[in-house]
C-alpha cells in the first residue's frame, strides 16, 4: 500500500510538471507557421517599402507572430509585430531589402510596425498595416507617427511572390528576424 501511494504521488507530480511545461509557452517548431510567417512578413515589408520608403528601402530588424486567426480552409490571418530600419539600398534599385546593409548613424529612421496579413496557399494579402517611430514616448495618435490602415478586403490583390521566385522559399526566418528565437511563437 505504501509503494502504491509513493508511485501515485510521483505520477501526479509528473503530470503537474508536464502540464506546467505545456502551459508556459515553450516554443514548438512549426515549419508551416514559419513558412506562413515568412510570406506574410514579406508581403508586409513590400507594402512598407511601397508606401513609406522615400529614398531608401526598409529592412526588418525583428519579427513576431502574435496571433494566428483561422479564416477558412488553409487560410489564416497572421497578426504580426515587427521592426524596420532604413537600409543603404535606394528605393529605385529593386534590390531585396533583406540583403541590404542598414544605414549607419544615430538618426537613421526606424519604426515599429504591426500588421494583419491574410495568408493562403496561393497568396499573402496585407489587410492592415500600422507603423510608428521606435522609442516614441508620445501617444499612438502623435503627429510623428506614420499611420497606414489598409482595408483591402474588397479589392483583389495579386499574390506576393519574391523577386527571385523559385520553388524554394527565398526568405528564411533568420534572414528576416534578427531575434529568431522569438519569431515563430504564438
Coordinates of N, CA and C in Angstrom, one line a residue:
X1 N 0.8 -1.2 0.0 CA 0.0 0.0 0.0 C 0.9 1.3 0.0
X2 N 2.0 1.2 0.8 CA 2.9 2.4 0.8 C 3.5 2.6 -0.5
X3 N 3.9 1.6 -1.2 CA 4.5 1.7 -2.5 C 3.6 2.3 -3.5
X4 N 2.3 1.9 -3.5 CA 1.4 2.5 -4.4 C 1.1 4.0 -4.2
X5 N 1.2 4.4 -2.9 CA 1.0 5.9 -2.6 C 2.2 6.7 -3.2
X6 N 3.4 6.2 -3.0 CA 4.6 6.8 -3.5 C 4.5 6.9 -5.0
X7 N 4.1 5.8 -5.6 CA 4.0 5.7 -7.1 C 3.0 6.7 -7.6
X8 N 1.9 6.7 -6.9 CA 0.8 7.6 -7.3 C 1.2 9.1 -7.2
X9 N 1.9 9.4 -6.1 CA 2.4 10.8 -5.9 C 3.4 11.2 -7.0
X10 N 4.2 10.2 -7.4 CA 5.2 10.6 -8.4 C 4.5 10.7 -9.8
X11 N 3.5 10.0 -10.0 CA 2.7 10.1 -11.3 C 2.0 11.5 -11.3
X12 N 1.4 11.9 -10.2 CA 0.7 13.1 -10.1 C 1.7 14.3 -10.2
X13 N 2.9 14.2 -9.6 CA 3.9 15.2 -9.7 C 4.4 15.3 -11.2
X14 N 4.6 14.2 -11.8 CA 5.0 14.2 -13.2 C 3.9 14.8 -14.1
X15 N 2.7 14.5 -13.9 CA 1.6 15.1 -14.6 C 1.5 16.6 -14.4
X16 N 1.7 17.1 -13.2 CA 1.7 18.5 -12.9 C 2.8 19.2 -13.6
X17 N 4.0 18.6 -13.6 CA 5.2 19.2 -14.2 C 5.0 19.2 -15.7
X18 N 4.5 18.2 -16.3 CA 4.2 18.2 -17.8 C 3.2 19.3 -18.1
X19 N 2.1 19.4 -17.3 CA 1.1 20.4 -17.6 C 1.7 21.8 -17.5
X20 N 2.5 22.0 -16.5 CA 3.2 23.3 -16.3 C 4.1 23.6 -17.5
X21 N 4.8 22.7 -18.0 CA 5.7 22.9 -19.2 C 4.9 23.2 -20.4
X22 N 3.8 22.6 -20.6 CA 3.0 22.8 -21.8 C 2.3 24.2 -21.7
X23 N 2.0 24.7 -20.6 CA 1.3 25.9 -20.4 C 2.2 27.1 -20.3
X24 N 3.5 26.9 -20.3 CA 4.4 28.1 -20.1 C 4.8 28.7 -21.4
X25 N 4.3 28.2 -22.5 CA 4.7 28.8 -23.8 C 6.0 28.4 -24.4
X26 N 6.5 27.2 -24.0 CA 7.7 26.7 -24.5 C 7.6 26.6 -26.0
X27 N 8.5 27.1 -26.8 CA 8.3 27.1 -28.3 C 8.2 25.8 -28.9
X28 N 7.4 25.6 -29.8 CA 7.3 24.4 -30.6 C 7.6 24.7 -32.1
X29 N 8.5 24.1 -32.7 CA 8.9 24.4 -34.1 C 7.7 23.9 -35.0
X30 N 7.3 24.8 -35.8 CA 6.2 24.5 -36.7 C 6.6 25.1 -38.1
X31 N 7.0 24.2 -39.0 CA 7.6 24.7 -40.3 C 6.5 25.3 -41.1
X32 N 5.2 24.9 -41.0 CA 4.1 25.5 -41.7 C 3.9 26.9 -41.3
X33 N 3.9 27.2 -40.0 CA 3.8 28.5 -39.4 C 5.0 29.4 -39.8
X34 N 6.2 28.8 -39.8 CA 7.4 29.5 -40.2 C 7.2 30.0 -41.7
X35 N 6.8 29.1 -42.5 CA 6.6 29.5 -44.0 C 5.5 30.6 -44.1
X36 N 4.4 30.4 -43.4 CA 3.4 31.5 -43.5 C 3.9 32.8 -42.9
X37 N 4.7 32.8 -41.9 CA 5.2 34.0 -41.3 C 6.2 34.7 -42.3
X38 N 7.0 33.9 -42.9 CA 8.0 34.4 -43.9 C 7.2 35.1 -45.0
X39 N 6.2 34.4 -45.6 CA 5.4 35.0 -46.7 C 4.6 36.2 -46.2
X40 N 4.0 36.2 -45.0 CA 3.3 37.3 -44.5 C 4.2 38.5 -44.3
X41 N 5.3 38.3 -43.7 CA 6.2 39.4 -43.4 C 6.8 39.9 -44.7
X42 N 7.0 39.1 -45.7 CA 7.5 39.6 -47.0 C 6.5 40.5 -47.6
X43 N 5.2 40.1 -47.5 CA 4.1 41.0 -48.1 C 4.0 42.3 -47.3
X44 N 4.1 42.2 -46.0 CA 4.1 43.5 -45.2 C 5.2 44.4 -45.5
X45 N 6.4 43.8 -45.6 CA 7.6 44.6 -45.9 C 7.5 45.2 -47.3
X46 N 7.0 44.5 -48.3 CA 6.8 45.1 -49.6 C 5.8 46.2 -49.5
X47 N 4.8 46.1 -48.7 CA 3.8 47.2 -48.6 C 4.5 48.4 -47.9
X48 N 5.3 48.2 -46.8 CA 6.0 49.2 -46.1 C 6.9 50.0 -47.1
X49 N 7.7 49.2 -47.9 CA 8.6 49.9 -48.8 C 7.9 50.6 -50.0
X50 N 6.7 50.2 -50.4 CA 6.0 50.9 -51.4 C 5.3 52.1 -50.9
X51 N 5.0 52.2 -49.6 CA 4.3 53.3 -49.0 C 5.2 54.3 -48.3
X52 N 6.0 53.7 -47.4 CA 6.8 54.6 -46.5 C 8.2 55.0 -47.1
X53 N 8.8 54.1 -47.9 CA 10.2 54.4 -48.3 C 10.1 55.6 -49.3
X54 N 11.0 56.5 -49.0 CA 11.2 57.7 -49.9 C 12.4 57.6 -50.8
X55 N 13.6 57.5 -50.1 CA 14.8 57.4 -50.9 C 15.4 56.0 -50.7
X56 N 15.3 55.4 -49.5 CA 15.9 54.1 -49.2 C 14.9 53.1 -48.8
X57 N 15.2 51.8 -49.0 CA 14.3 50.7 -48.6 C 14.5 50.5 -47.1
X58 N 13.4 49.9 -46.6 CA 13.5 49.5 -45.2 C 13.7 48.0 -45.1
X59 N 14.3 47.5 -44.0 CA 14.6 46.1 -43.8 C 14.1 45.7 -42.4
X60 N 13.6 44.5 -42.2 CA 13.1 44.1 -41.0 C 14.3 43.8 -40.0
X61 N 14.1 44.3 -38.7 CA 15.1 44.1 -37.7 C 14.7 43.0 -36.8
X62 N 13.4 42.8 -36.6 CA 12.9 41.7 -35.7 C 11.4 41.5 -36.1
X63 N 10.9 40.3 -35.8 CA 9.6 40.0 -36.2 C 9.0 38.9 -35.3
X64 N 7.7 39.1 -35.0 CA 7.0 38.1 -34.2 C 5.6 37.9 -34.7
X65 N 5.1 36.7 -34.7 CA 3.7 36.3 -34.9 C 3.1 36.3 -33.6
X66 N 2.1 37.3 -33.4 CA 1.5 37.4 -32.0 C 0.2 36.5 -32.0
X67 N -0.4 36.3 -33.1 CA -1.6 35.5 -33.1 C -1.9 35.0 -34.5
X68 N -2.5 33.8 -34.6 CA -2.9 33.2 -35.8 C -4.4 33.0 -35.7
X69 N -5.1 33.6 -36.7 CA -6.6 33.5 -36.7 C -7.0 32.7 -37.9
X70 N -7.6 31.5 -37.7 CA -8.0 30.7 -38.8 C -9.2 31.4 -39.5
X71 N -9.1 31.5 -40.9 CA -10.2 32.2 -41.6 C -10.9 31.2 -42.5
X72 N -10.5 30.0 -42.7 CA -11.1 29.1 -43.6 C -10.1 28.0 -43.9
X73 N -10.5 27.1 -44.8 CA -9.6 26.0 -45.2 C -8.3 26.6 -45.7
X74 N -7.2 26.3 -45.1 CA -5.8 26.7 -45.4 C -5.7 28.2 -45.6
X75 N -6.5 29.0 -44.9 CA -6.3 30.4 -44.9 C -6.3 30.9 -43.5
X76 N -5.3 31.7 -43.2 CA -5.1 32.2 -41.8 C -4.8 33.7 -41.9
X77 N -5.2 34.4 -40.9 CA -4.8 35.8 -40.7 C -3.7 35.8 -39.6
X78 N -2.5 36.3 -40.0 CA -1.4 36.4 -39.0 C -1.4 37.8 -38.5
X79 N -1.4 38.0 -37.2 CA -1.2 39.2 -36.5 C 0.3 39.3 -36.2
X80 N 1.0 40.3 -36.7 CA 2.4 40.3 -36.6 C 2.9 41.7 -36.1
X81 N 4.0 41.7 -35.3 CA 4.6 42.9 -35.0 C 6.1 42.8 -35.5
X82 N 6.6 43.8 -36.0 CA 8.0 43.8 -36.5 C 8.6 45.2 -36.4
X83 N 9.9 45.2 -36.5 CA 10.6 46.5 -36.5 C 11.3 46.6 -37.9
X84 N 11.4 47.8 -38.3 CA 12.1 48.1 -39.6 C 13.1 49.2 -39.4
X85 N 14.1 49.2 -40.3 CA 15.1 50.3 -40.2 C 15.6 50.5 -41.7
X86 N 15.9 51.8 -41.9 CA 16.3 52.2 -43.3 C 17.7 51.5 -43.7
X87 N 17.8 51.1 -44.9 CA 19.0 50.5 -45.5 C 19.7 51.4 -46.4
X88 N 20.9 50.9 -46.9 CA 21.7 51.7 -47.8 C 21.2 51.5 -49.3
X89 N 20.2 50.6 -49.5 CA 19.7 50.4 -50.9 C 18.7 51.5 -51.3
X90 N 18.9 52.1 -52.4 CA 17.9 53.1 -52.9 C 16.6 52.4 -53.3
X91 N 15.5 53.1 -53.1 CA 14.2 52.6 -53.4 C 14.1 52.2 -54.9
X92 N 14.8 52.9 -55.8 CA 14.8 52.6 -57.2 C 15.7 51.4 -57.6
X93 N 16.4 50.9 -56.7 CA 17.4 49.8 -57.0 C 16.7 48.4 -57.3
X94 N 15.5 48.3 -56.8 CA 14.8 47.0 -56.9 C 15.5 45.8 -56.2
X95 N 16.4 46.1 -55.3 CA 17.1 45.1 -54.5 C 16.2 44.5 -53.5
X96 N 16.5 43.2 -53.1 CA 15.8 42.6 -52.0 C 16.3 43.3 -50.7
X97 N 15.4 44.0 -50.0 CA 15.8 44.7 -48.8 C 16.4 43.9 -47.7
X98 N 16.1 42.6 -47.7 CA 16.7 41.8 -46.6 C 18.2 41.5 -46.9
X99 N 18.7 41.8 -48.1 CA 20.1 41.6 -48.4 C 20.9 42.9 -48.3
X100 N 20.2 44.0 -48.0 CA 20.8 45.4 -47.9 C 21.3 45.6 -46.5
X101 N 22.5 46.3 -46.4 CA 23.0 46.7 -45.1 C 22.2 47.9 -44.6
X102 N 22.1 47.9 -43.2 CA 21.5 49.1 -42.6 C 22.3 50.3 -42.8
X103 N 21.7 51.5 -42.9 CA 22.4 52.7 -43.0 C 23.0 53.0 -41.6
X104 N 24.3 53.4 -41.6 CA 25.0 53.7 -40.3 C 24.5 55.1 -39.8
X105 N 24.6 55.2 -38.5 CA 24.3 56.5 -37.9 C 23.2 56.5 -36.9
X106 N 23.2 57.5 -36.0 CA 22.3 57.6 -34.9 C 20.9 58.0 -35.4
X107 N 20.8 58.8 -36.4 CA 19.5 59.4 -36.8 C 18.8 58.6 -38.0
X108 N 19.2 57.4 -38.2 CA 18.6 56.6 -39.3 C 17.2 56.2 -38.8
X109 N 16.2 56.4 -39.7 CA 14.8 56.1 -39.3 C 14.6 54.7 -39.0
X110 N 13.9 54.4 -37.9 CA 13.5 53.1 -37.6 C 12.1 53.1 -37.0
X111 N 11.3 52.1 -37.3 CA 9.9 52.1 -36.9 C 9.5 50.8 -36.3
X112 N 8.5 50.8 -35.5 CA 7.8 49.6 -35.0 C 6.5 49.4 -35.8
X113 N 6.2 48.3 -36.3 CA 5.0 48.1 -37.1 C 4.2 46.9 -36.6
X114 N 2.9 47.0 -36.9 CA 2.0 45.9 -36.6 C 1.2 45.7 -37.8
X115 N 0.9 44.4 -38.2 CA 0.1 44.2 -39.4 C -0.8 43.0 -39.2
X116 N -1.8 42.9 -40.0 CA -2.6 41.7 -40.2 C -2.5 41.3 -41.6
X117 N -2.0 40.1 -41.8 CA -1.8 39.6 -43.2 C -2.6 38.3 -43.4
X118 N -3.4 38.2 -44.4 CA -4.1 37.0 -44.8 C -3.3 36.2 -45.7
X119 N -2.9 35.0 -45.2 CA -2.0 34.1 -45.9 C -2.8 32.8 -46.3
X120 N -2.8 32.5 -47.6 CA -3.4 31.3 -48.0 C -2.3 30.5 -48.8
X121 N -2.6 29.4 -49.4 CA -1.6 28.6 -50.2 C -1.1 29.4 -51.3
X122 N -1.9 30.3 -51.9 CA -1.5 31.0 -53.2 C -1.1 32.4 -53.0
X123 N -1.5 33.0 -51.9 CA -1.2 34.5 -51.7 C -1.0 34.9 -50.3
X124 N -0.4 36.1 -50.2 CA -0.3 36.8 -48.9 C -0.8 38.2 -49.1
X125 N -1.9 38.6 -48.4 CA -2.6 39.9 -48.7 C -2.5 40.7 -47.4
X126 N -2.0 41.9 -47.5 CA -1.9 42.8 -46.3 C -3.3 43.3 -46.1
X127 N -3.9 43.1 -44.9 CA -5.2 43.6 -44.5 C -5.1 44.9 -43.8
X128 N -4.1 45.0 -42.9 CA -3.9 46.3 -42.2 C -2.4 46.4 -41.9
X129 N -1.9 47.6 -41.8 CA -0.5 47.8 -41.5 C -0.4 49.2 -40.8
X130 N 0.3 49.2 -39.7 CA 0.5 50.4 -39.0 C 1.9 50.5 -38.4
X131 N 2.6 51.6 -38.7 CA 4.0 51.8 -38.2 C 4.1 53.1 -37.5
X132 N 4.9 53.1 -36.4 CA 5.2 54.3 -35.6 C 6.6 54.3 -35.3
X133 N 7.2 55.5 -35.0 CA 8.6 55.7 -34.7 C 9.0 54.8 -33.5
X134 N 10.1 54.2 -33.6 CA 10.7 53.5 -32.4 C 11.1 54.5 -31.3
X135 N 10.8 54.1 -30.1 CA 11.2 54.9 -29.0 C 10.4 56.2 -28.8
X136 N 9.3 56.3 -29.5 CA 8.5 57.5 -29.3 C 7.7 57.3 -28.0
X137 N 7.8 58.3 -27.1 CA 7.1 58.2 -25.9 C 5.7 58.8 -25.9
X138 N 5.3 59.4 -27.0 CA 4.0 60.0 -27.1 C 2.9 59.0 -27.4
X139 N 1.7 59.5 -27.5 CA 0.6 58.6 -27.7 C 0.6 58.0 -29.1
X140 N -0.2 57.0 -29.3 CA -0.2 56.4 -30.7 C -0.8 57.3 -31.7
X141 N -1.4 58.4 -31.4 CA -2.0 59.3 -32.4 C -1.1 60.5 -32.6
X142 N 0.2 60.4 -32.2 CA 1.0 61.6 -32.3 C 1.3 62.0 -33.8
X143 N 1.7 63.2 -34.0 CA 2.0 63.7 -35.3 C 3.2 63.0 -35.9
X144 N 4.2 62.5 -35.0 CA 5.4 61.9 -35.5 C 5.1 60.5 -36.1
X145 N 4.0 59.9 -35.7 CA 3.7 58.5 -36.0 C 3.2 58.4 -37.5
X146 N 3.8 57.5 -38.2 CA 3.3 57.2 -39.5 C 2.2 56.2 -39.4
X147 N 1.1 56.4 -40.0 CA 0.0 55.5 -39.9 C -0.5 55.1 -41.3
X148 N -0.9 53.9 -41.4 CA -1.5 53.4 -42.6 C -2.4 52.3 -42.3
X149 N -3.7 52.5 -42.6 CA -4.6 51.4 -42.4 C -5.2 51.1 -43.7
X150 N -4.9 49.9 -44.2 CA -5.4 49.5 -45.5 C -6.5 48.5 -45.3
X151 N -7.6 48.8 -45.9 CA -8.7 47.9 -45.9 C -8.8 47.3 -47.3
X152 N -8.2 46.2 -47.5 CA -8.1 45.6 -48.9 C -9.0 44.4 -49.0
X153 N -9.9 44.2 -48.1 CA -10.8 43.0 -48.2 C -11.6 43.0 -49.4
X154 N -12.0 44.2 -49.9 CA -12.9 44.2 -51.0 C -12.1 44.3 -52.4
X155 N -10.8 44.6 -52.3 CA -10.1 44.7 -53.6 C -9.2 43.5 -53.8
X156 N -9.1 43.0 -54.9 CA -8.3 41.8 -55.2 C -6.8 42.3 -55.2
X157 N -5.9 41.4 -54.7 CA -4.5 41.7 -54.7 C -3.8 40.5 -55.3
X158 N -2.8 40.8 -56.1 CA -2.0 39.8 -56.7 C -1.2 39.1 -55.6
X159 N -1.0 37.8 -55.7 CA -0.3 37.1 -54.7 C 1.2 37.6 -54.6
X160 N 1.7 37.6 -53.4 CA 3.0 38.0 -53.2 C 4.0 37.0 -53.6
X161 N 4.9 37.3 -54.5 CA 6.0 36.4 -54.9 C 7.3 37.2 -54.8
X162 N 8.3 36.6 -54.2 CA 9.6 37.3 -54.1 C 10.2 37.5 -55.5
X163 N 11.1 38.5 -55.6 CA 11.7 38.8 -56.9 C 12.4 37.6 -57.5
X164 N 13.1 36.9 -56.7 CA 13.8 35.7 -57.2 C 12.9 34.5 -56.9
X165 N 11.8 34.4 -57.6 CA 10.9 33.4 -57.3 C 11.4 32.0 -57.8
X166 N 11.4 31.1 -57.0 CA 11.8 29.7 -57.3 C 10.9 28.8 -56.5
X167 N 11.1 27.5 -56.6 CA 10.3 26.6 -55.9 C 10.7 26.6 -54.4
X168 N 12.0 27.0 -54.1 CA 12.4 27.1 -52.7 C 11.9 28.4 -52.1
X169 N 11.8 28.4 -50.8 CA 11.4 29.6 -50.1 C 12.6 30.5 -50.2
X170 N 12.5 31.8 -50.6 CA 13.6 32.7 -50.7 C 13.8 33.5 -49.4
X171 N 12.8 33.5 -48.5 CA 13.0 34.2 -47.3 C 13.1 33.2 -46.2
X172 N 14.1 33.2 -45.4 CA 14.2 32.3 -44.3 C 14.0 33.1 -43.0
X173 N 13.7 32.4 -41.9 CA 13.4 33.0 -40.7 C 14.6 33.9 -40.2
X174 N 15.8 33.3 -40.3 CA 16.9 34.1 -39.9 C 17.2 35.3 -40.7
X175 N 16.8 35.3 -42.0 CA 17.0 36.4 -42.9 C 16.1 37.6 -42.5
X176 N 14.9 37.3 -42.0 CA 14.0 38.4 -41.7 C 13.9 38.8 -40.2
X177 N 14.5 37.9 -39.4 CA 14.3 38.2 -38.0 C 15.7 38.1 -37.3
X178 N 16.2 39.2 -36.8 CA 17.4 39.2 -36.1 C 17.3 38.4 -34.8
X179 N 16.2 38.4 -34.2 CA 15.9 37.7 -32.9 C 15.1 36.5 -33.2
X180 N 15.6 35.6 -34.0 CA 14.8 34.4 -34.5 C 14.3 33.5 -33.4
X181 N 14.9 33.6 -32.2 CA 14.5 32.8 -31.1 C 13.1 33.1 -30.7
X182 N 12.5 34.2 -31.0 CA 11.2 34.6 -30.6 C 10.2 34.7 -31.7
X183 N 10.7 34.4 -32.9 CA 9.9 34.8 -34.1 C 8.7 33.9 -34.4
X184 N 8.8 32.7 -34.1 CA 7.8 31.8 -34.6 C 6.8 31.3 -33.5
X185 N 6.8 32.0 -32.4 CA 6.0 31.6 -31.3 C 4.7 32.4 -31.1
X186 N 3.7 31.7 -30.7 CA 2.4 32.3 -30.6 C 2.1 32.5 -29.1

